[in-house]
Every structure is written in C-alpha cells, then in structure tokens.
PDB file of C-alpha atoms in Angstrom:
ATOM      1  CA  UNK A   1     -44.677 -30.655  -7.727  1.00  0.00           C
ATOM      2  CA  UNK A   2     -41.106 -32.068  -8.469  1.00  0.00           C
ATOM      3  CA  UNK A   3     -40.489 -28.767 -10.040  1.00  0.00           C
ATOM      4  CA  UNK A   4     -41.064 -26.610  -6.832  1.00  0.00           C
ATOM      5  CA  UNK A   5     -38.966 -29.717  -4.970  1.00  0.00           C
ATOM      6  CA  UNK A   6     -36.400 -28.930  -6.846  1.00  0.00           C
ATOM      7  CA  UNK A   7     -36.269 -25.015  -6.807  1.00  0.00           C
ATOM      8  CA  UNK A   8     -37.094 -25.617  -3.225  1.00  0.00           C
ATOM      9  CA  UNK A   9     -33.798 -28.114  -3.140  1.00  0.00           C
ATOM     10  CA  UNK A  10     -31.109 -25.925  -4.701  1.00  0.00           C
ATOM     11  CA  UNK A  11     -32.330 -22.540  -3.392  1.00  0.00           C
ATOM     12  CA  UNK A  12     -32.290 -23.949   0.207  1.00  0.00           C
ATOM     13  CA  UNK A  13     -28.924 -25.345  -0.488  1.00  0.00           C
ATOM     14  CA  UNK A  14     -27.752 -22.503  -2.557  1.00  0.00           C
ATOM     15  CA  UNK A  15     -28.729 -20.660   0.770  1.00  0.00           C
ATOM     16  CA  UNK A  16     -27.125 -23.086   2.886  1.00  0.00           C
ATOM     17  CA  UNK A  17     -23.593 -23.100   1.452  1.00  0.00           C
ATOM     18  CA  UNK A  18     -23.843 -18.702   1.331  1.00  0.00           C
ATOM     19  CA  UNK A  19     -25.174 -18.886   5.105  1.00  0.00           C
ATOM     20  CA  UNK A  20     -21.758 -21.616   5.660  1.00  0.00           C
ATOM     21  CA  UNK A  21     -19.531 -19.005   3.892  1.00  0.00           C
ATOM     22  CA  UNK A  22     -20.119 -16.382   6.586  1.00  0.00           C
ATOM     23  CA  UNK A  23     -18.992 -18.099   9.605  1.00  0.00           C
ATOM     24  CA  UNK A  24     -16.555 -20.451   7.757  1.00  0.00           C
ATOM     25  CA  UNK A  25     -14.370 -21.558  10.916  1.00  0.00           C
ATOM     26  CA  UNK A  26     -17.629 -22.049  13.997  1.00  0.00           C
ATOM     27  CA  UNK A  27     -15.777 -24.690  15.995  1.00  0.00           C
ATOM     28  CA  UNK A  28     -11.730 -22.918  15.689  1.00  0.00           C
ATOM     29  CA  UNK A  29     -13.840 -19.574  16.488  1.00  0.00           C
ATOM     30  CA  UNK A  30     -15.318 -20.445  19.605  1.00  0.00           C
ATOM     31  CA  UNK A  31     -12.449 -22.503  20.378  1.00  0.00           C
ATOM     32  CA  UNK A  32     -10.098 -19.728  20.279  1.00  0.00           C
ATOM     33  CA  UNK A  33     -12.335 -17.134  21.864  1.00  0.00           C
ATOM     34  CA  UNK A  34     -13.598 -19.719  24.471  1.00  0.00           C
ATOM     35  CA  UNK A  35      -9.209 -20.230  25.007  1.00  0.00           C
ATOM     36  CA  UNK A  36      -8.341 -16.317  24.686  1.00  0.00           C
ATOM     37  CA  UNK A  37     -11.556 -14.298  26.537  1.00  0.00           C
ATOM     38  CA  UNK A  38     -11.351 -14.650  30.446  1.00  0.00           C
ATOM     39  CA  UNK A  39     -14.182 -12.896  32.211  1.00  0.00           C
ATOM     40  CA  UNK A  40     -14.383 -12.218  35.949  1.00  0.00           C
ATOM     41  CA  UNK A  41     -14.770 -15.932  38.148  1.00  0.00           C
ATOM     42  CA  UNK A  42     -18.208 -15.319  38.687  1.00  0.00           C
ATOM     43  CA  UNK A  43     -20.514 -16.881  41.998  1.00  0.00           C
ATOM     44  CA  UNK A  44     -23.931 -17.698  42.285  1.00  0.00           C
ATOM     45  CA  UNK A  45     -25.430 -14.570  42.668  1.00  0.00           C
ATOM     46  CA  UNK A  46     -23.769 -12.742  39.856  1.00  0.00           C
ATOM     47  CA  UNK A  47     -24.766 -15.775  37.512  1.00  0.00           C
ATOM     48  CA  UNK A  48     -28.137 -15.118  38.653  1.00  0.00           C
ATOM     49  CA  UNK A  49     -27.222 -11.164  37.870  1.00  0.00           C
ATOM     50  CA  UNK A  50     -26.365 -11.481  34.775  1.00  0.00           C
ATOM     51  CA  UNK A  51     -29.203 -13.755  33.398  1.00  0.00           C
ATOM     52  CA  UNK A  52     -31.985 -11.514  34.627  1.00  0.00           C
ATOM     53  CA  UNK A  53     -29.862  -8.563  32.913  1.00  0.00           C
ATOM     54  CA  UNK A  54     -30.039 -10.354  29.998  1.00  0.00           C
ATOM     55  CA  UNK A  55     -33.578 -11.230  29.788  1.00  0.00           C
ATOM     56  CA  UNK A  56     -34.809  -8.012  31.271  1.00  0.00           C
ATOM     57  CA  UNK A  57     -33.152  -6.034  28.111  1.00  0.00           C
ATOM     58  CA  UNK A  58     -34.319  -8.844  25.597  1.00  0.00           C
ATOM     59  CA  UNK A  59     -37.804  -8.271  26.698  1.00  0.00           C
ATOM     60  CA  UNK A  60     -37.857  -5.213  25.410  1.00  0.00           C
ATOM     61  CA  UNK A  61     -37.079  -6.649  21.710  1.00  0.00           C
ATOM     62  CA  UNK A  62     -39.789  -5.321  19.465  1.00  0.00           C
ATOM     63  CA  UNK A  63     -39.488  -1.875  20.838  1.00  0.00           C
ATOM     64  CA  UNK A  64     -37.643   1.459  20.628  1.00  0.00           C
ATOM     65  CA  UNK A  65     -35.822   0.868  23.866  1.00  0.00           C
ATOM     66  CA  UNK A  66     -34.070  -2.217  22.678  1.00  0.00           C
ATOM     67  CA  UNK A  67     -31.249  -1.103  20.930  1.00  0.00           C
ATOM     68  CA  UNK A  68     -30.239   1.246  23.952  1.00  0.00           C
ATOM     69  CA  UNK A  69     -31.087  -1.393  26.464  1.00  0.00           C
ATOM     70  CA  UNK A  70     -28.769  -4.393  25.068  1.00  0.00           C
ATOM     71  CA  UNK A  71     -26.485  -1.461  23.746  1.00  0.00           C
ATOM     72  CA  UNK A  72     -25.445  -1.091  27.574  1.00  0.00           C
ATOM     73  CA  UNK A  73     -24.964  -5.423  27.901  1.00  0.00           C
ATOM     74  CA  UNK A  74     -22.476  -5.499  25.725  1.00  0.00           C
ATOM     75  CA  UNK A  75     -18.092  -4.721  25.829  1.00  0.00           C
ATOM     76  CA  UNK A  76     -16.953  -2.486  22.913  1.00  0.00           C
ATOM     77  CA  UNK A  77     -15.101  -5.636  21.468  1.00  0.00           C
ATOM     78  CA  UNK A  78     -16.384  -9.031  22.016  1.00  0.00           C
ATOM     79  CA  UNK A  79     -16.812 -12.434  20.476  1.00  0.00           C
ATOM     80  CA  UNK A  80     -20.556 -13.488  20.261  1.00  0.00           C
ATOM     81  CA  UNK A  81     -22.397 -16.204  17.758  1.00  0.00           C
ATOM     82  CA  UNK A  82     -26.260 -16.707  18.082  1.00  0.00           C
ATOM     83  CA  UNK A  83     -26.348 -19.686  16.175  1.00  0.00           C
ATOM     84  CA  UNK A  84     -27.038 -17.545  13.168  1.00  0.00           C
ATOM     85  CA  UNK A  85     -24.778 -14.836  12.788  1.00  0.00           C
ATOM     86  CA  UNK A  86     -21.019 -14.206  14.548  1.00  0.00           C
ATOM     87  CA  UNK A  87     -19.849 -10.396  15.417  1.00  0.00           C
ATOM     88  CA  UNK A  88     -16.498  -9.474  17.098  1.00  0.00           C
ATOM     89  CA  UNK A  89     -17.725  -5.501  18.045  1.00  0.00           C
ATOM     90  CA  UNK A  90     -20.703  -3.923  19.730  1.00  0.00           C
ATOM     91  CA  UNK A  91     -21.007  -2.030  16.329  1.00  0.00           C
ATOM     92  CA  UNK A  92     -21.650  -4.778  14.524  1.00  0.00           C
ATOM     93  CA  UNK A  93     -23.658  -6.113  16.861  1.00  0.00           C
ATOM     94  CA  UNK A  94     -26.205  -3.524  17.684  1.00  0.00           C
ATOM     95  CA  UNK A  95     -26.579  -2.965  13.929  1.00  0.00           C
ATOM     96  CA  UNK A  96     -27.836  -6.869  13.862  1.00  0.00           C
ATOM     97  CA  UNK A  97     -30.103  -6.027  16.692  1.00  0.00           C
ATOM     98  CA  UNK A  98     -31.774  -3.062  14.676  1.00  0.00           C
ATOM     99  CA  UNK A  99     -32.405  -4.898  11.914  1.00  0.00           C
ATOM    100  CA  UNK A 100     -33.784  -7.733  14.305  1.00  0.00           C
ATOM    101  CA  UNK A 101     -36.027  -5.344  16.101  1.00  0.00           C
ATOM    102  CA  UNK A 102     -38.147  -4.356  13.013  1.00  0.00           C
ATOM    103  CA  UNK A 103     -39.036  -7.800  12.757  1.00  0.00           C
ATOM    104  CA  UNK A 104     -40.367  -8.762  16.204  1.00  0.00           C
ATOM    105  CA  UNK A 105     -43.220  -7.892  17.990  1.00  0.00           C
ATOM    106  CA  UNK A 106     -45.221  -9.285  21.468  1.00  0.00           C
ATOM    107  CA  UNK A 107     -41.620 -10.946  23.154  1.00  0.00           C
ATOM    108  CA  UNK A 108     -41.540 -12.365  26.349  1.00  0.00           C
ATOM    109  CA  UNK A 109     -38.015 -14.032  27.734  1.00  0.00           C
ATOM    110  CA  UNK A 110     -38.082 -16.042  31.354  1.00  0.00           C
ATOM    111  CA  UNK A 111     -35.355 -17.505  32.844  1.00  0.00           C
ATOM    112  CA  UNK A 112     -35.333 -20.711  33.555  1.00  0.00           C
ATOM    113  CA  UNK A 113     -32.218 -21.076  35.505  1.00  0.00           C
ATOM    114  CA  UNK A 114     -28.844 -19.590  35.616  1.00  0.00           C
ATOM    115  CA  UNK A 115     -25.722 -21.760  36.185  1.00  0.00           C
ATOM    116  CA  UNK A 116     -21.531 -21.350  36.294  1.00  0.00           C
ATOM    117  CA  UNK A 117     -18.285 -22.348  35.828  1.00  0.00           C
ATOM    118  CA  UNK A 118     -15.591 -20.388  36.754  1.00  0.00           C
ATOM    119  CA  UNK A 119     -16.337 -17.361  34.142  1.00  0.00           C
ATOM    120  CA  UNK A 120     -19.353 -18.837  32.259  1.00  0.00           C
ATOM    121  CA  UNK A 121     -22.704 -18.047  32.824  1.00  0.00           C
ATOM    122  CA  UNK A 122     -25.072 -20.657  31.586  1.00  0.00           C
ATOM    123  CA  UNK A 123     -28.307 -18.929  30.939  1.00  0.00           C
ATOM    124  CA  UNK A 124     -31.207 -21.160  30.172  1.00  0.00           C
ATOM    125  CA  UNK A 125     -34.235 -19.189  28.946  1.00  0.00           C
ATOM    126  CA  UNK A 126     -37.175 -19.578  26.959  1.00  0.00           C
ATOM    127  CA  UNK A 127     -38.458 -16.732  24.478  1.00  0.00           C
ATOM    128  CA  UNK A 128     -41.992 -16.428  22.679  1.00  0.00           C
ATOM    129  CA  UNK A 129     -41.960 -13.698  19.714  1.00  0.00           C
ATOM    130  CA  UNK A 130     -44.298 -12.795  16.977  1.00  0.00           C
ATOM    131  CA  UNK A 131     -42.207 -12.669  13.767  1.00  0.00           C
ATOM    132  CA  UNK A 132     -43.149 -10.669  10.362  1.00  0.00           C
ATOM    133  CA  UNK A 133     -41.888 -12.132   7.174  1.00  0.00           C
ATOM    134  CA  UNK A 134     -43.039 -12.112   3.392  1.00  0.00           C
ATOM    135  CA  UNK A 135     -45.916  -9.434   5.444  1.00  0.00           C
ATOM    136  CA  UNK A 136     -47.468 -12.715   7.731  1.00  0.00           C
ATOM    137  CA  UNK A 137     -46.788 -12.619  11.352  1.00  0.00           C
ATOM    138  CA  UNK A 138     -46.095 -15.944  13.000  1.00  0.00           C
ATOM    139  CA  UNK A 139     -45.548 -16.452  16.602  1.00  0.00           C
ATOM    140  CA  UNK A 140     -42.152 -18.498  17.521  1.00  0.00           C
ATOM    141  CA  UNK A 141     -41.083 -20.068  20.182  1.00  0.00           C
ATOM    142  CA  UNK A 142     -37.384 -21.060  21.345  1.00  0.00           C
ATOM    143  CA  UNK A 143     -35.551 -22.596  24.285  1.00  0.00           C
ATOM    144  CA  UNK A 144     -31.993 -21.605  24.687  1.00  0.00           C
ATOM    145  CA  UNK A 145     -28.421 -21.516  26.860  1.00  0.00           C
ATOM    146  CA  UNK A 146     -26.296 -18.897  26.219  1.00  0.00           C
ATOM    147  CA  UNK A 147     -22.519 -18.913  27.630  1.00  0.00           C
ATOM    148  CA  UNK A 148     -21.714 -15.482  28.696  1.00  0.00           C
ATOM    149  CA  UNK A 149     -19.015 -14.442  30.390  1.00  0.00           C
ATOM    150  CA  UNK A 150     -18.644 -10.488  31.757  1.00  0.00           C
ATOM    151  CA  UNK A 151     -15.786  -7.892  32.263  1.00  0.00           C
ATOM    152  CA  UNK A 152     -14.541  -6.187  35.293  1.00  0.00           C
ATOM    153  CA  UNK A 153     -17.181  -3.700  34.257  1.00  0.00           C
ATOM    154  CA  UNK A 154     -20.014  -6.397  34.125  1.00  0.00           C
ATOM    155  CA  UNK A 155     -20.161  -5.655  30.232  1.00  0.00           C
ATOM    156  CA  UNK A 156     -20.282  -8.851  27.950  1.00  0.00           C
ATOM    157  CA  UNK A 157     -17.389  -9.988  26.530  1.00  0.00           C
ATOM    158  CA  UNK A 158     -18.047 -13.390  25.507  1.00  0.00           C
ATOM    159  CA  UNK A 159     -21.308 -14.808  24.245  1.00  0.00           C
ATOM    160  CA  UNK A 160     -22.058 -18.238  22.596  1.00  0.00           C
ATOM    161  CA  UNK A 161     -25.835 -18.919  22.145  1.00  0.00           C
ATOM    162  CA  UNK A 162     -26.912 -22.817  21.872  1.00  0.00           C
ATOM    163  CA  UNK A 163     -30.544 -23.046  20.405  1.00  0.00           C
ATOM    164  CA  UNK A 164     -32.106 -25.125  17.627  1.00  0.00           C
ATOM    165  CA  UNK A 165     -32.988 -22.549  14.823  1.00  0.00           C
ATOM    166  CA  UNK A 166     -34.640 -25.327  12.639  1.00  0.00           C
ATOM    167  CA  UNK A 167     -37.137 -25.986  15.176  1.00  0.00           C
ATOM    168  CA  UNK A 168     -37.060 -22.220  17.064  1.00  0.00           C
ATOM    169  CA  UNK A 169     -37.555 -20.302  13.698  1.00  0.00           C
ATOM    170  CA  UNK A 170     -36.966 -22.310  10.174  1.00  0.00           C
ATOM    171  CA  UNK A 171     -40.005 -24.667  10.289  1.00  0.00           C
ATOM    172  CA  UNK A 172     -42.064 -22.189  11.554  1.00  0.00           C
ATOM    173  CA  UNK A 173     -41.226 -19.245   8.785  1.00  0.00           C
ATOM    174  CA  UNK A 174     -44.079 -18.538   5.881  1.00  0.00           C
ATOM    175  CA  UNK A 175     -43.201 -20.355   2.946  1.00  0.00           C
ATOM    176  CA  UNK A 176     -39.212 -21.256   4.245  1.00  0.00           C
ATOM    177  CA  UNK A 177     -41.196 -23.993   6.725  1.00  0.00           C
ATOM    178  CA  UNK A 178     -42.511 -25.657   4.240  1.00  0.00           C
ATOM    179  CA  UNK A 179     -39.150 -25.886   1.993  1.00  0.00           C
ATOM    180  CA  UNK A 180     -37.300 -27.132   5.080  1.00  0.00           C
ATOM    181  CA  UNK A 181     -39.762 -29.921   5.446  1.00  0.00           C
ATOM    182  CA  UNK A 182     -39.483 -30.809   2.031  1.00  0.00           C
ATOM    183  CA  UNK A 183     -35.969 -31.375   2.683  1.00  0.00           C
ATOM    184  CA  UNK A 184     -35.918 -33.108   5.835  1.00  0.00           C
ATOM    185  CA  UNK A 185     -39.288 -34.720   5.890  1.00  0.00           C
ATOM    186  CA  UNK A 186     -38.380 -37.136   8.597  1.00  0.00           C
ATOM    187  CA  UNK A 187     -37.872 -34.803  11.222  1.00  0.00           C
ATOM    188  CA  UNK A 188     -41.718 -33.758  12.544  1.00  0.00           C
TER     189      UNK A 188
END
C-alpha cells in the first residue's frame, strides 16, 4: 500500500507541475486580457442573451452538432481559460472541444442566473455529463460562472470559466479519484 501511495504521490505531482507548465502566467493572463479585451456594455436582457446562447450550444456536447454549434459562439481570436486549459483562437479552441466531445455523453446545462457589469456576463450554470475514461462511464456534475464578454457581432471574445475541477471532475474520475484522495484525504 505505501508503494501505490507513492507512485500515486509523484505521478499526481509529476502531473501537476506538467499541467502548471502549460498555463505558466494564470493570474498576469487574465489580468491582461481582463485590462486589454473590451466587449460591448451589455444590459439585462443581452446578459440574459448570451447565457441561454451559451447553454443552449453546450447542451448539445456529446453530439455531432457541437462543434458547429459553439463553433458559431466564439470570435476568431479570443482569450478563454476553463479552469483547465487556456486558448487565444477559435482554432485552438474548437480542436479542444472535439476532443472533449468524444468523451461526453447524456449533458444537460441550466442556467441558473445571468448577471453584468459593464461588459461581463456572469453566467451561473450547472452541468450534469456522463464521462468515459480508462472505458468506465461516470456521471459528473459541476456548478460554474463563466465571465464572458461579446463583440459588436455578439461573438465571444473574452471567456474566463470559475468552477472547482477537483470536486466537478478529479474526485469523481476512475482510478484518478482515488489518487486525489490519497493526496488530500482531508477534503471529503
């Protein structure tokens, strides 16, 4: 047993450190992009807008149609982070959806509510998935807020998503769950 803790240990942490080398500056990121992106002042009814937008093409996650459907969300250049990975095209980022889409099945996104400041959207949703790894399927479940602030065009520009992906997808994964409580036994 304190054999497998200690694979467990460094692999998790040899993970962690190659997961911390991808988005090496998080905070100067979104602090710059926060600073340098200015979307349209938006009002009540277009925060409203753009959440349903959102959710009504994330719905479709899990299916051939959602590629094409959060292809047409999205600006040609943008700055976006979901907590897990950080893109600054719509390349990039529907590539990342793609490979995303193979792996869920059975979604269903609601808004909860839909909030703003000046340019930001704050959409507050919650999103149940079924998620295949290591061939198991394991249903998820995440609350979120994602920032989002739209062109002149009403494409995304600007996206920063705030969820816990410990408690959302880590503890939950076949196999990585039990590693990450291993590590952080405290937290139930």
């Amino acid at each position: 047993m304190t054999f497998l803790r200690t694979v467990t240990l460094s692999a998790l942490t040899l993970l962690s450190l190659v997961a911390c080398k991808s988005i090496p500056s998080y905070s100067a990121d979104y602090d710059k992009a926060n600073k340098e992106i200015s979307g349209i002042l938006l009002n009540d009814e277009q925060a409203l807008l753009i959440g349903q937008r959102f959710v009504s093409a994330f719905n479709t996650m899990g299916t051939v149609d959602f590629v094409k459907n959060t292809g047409r969300l999205y600006a040609d250049h943008l700055y976006i982070n979901d907590t897990l990975s950080q893109f600054s095209t719509k390349n990039e980022l529907i590539k990342h959806f793609g490979g995303m889409n193979e792996h869920v099945s059975n979604v269903s996104v609601k808004l909860i509510s839909a909030t703003h400041t000046d340019d930001s959207a704050y959409i507050h949703w919650h999103m149940v998935y079924d998620f295949k790894m290591f061939g198991r399927i394991k249903t998820m479940s995440s609350y979120g807020i994602s920032q989002i602030k739209i062109n002149n065009k009403g494409l995304i520009i600007f996206q920063q998503d705030y969820w816990d992906p410990a408690n959302g997808l880590y503890r939950s994964l076949p196999y990585v769950g039990n590693a990450y409580s291993l590590l952080l036994p405290f937290k139930k």
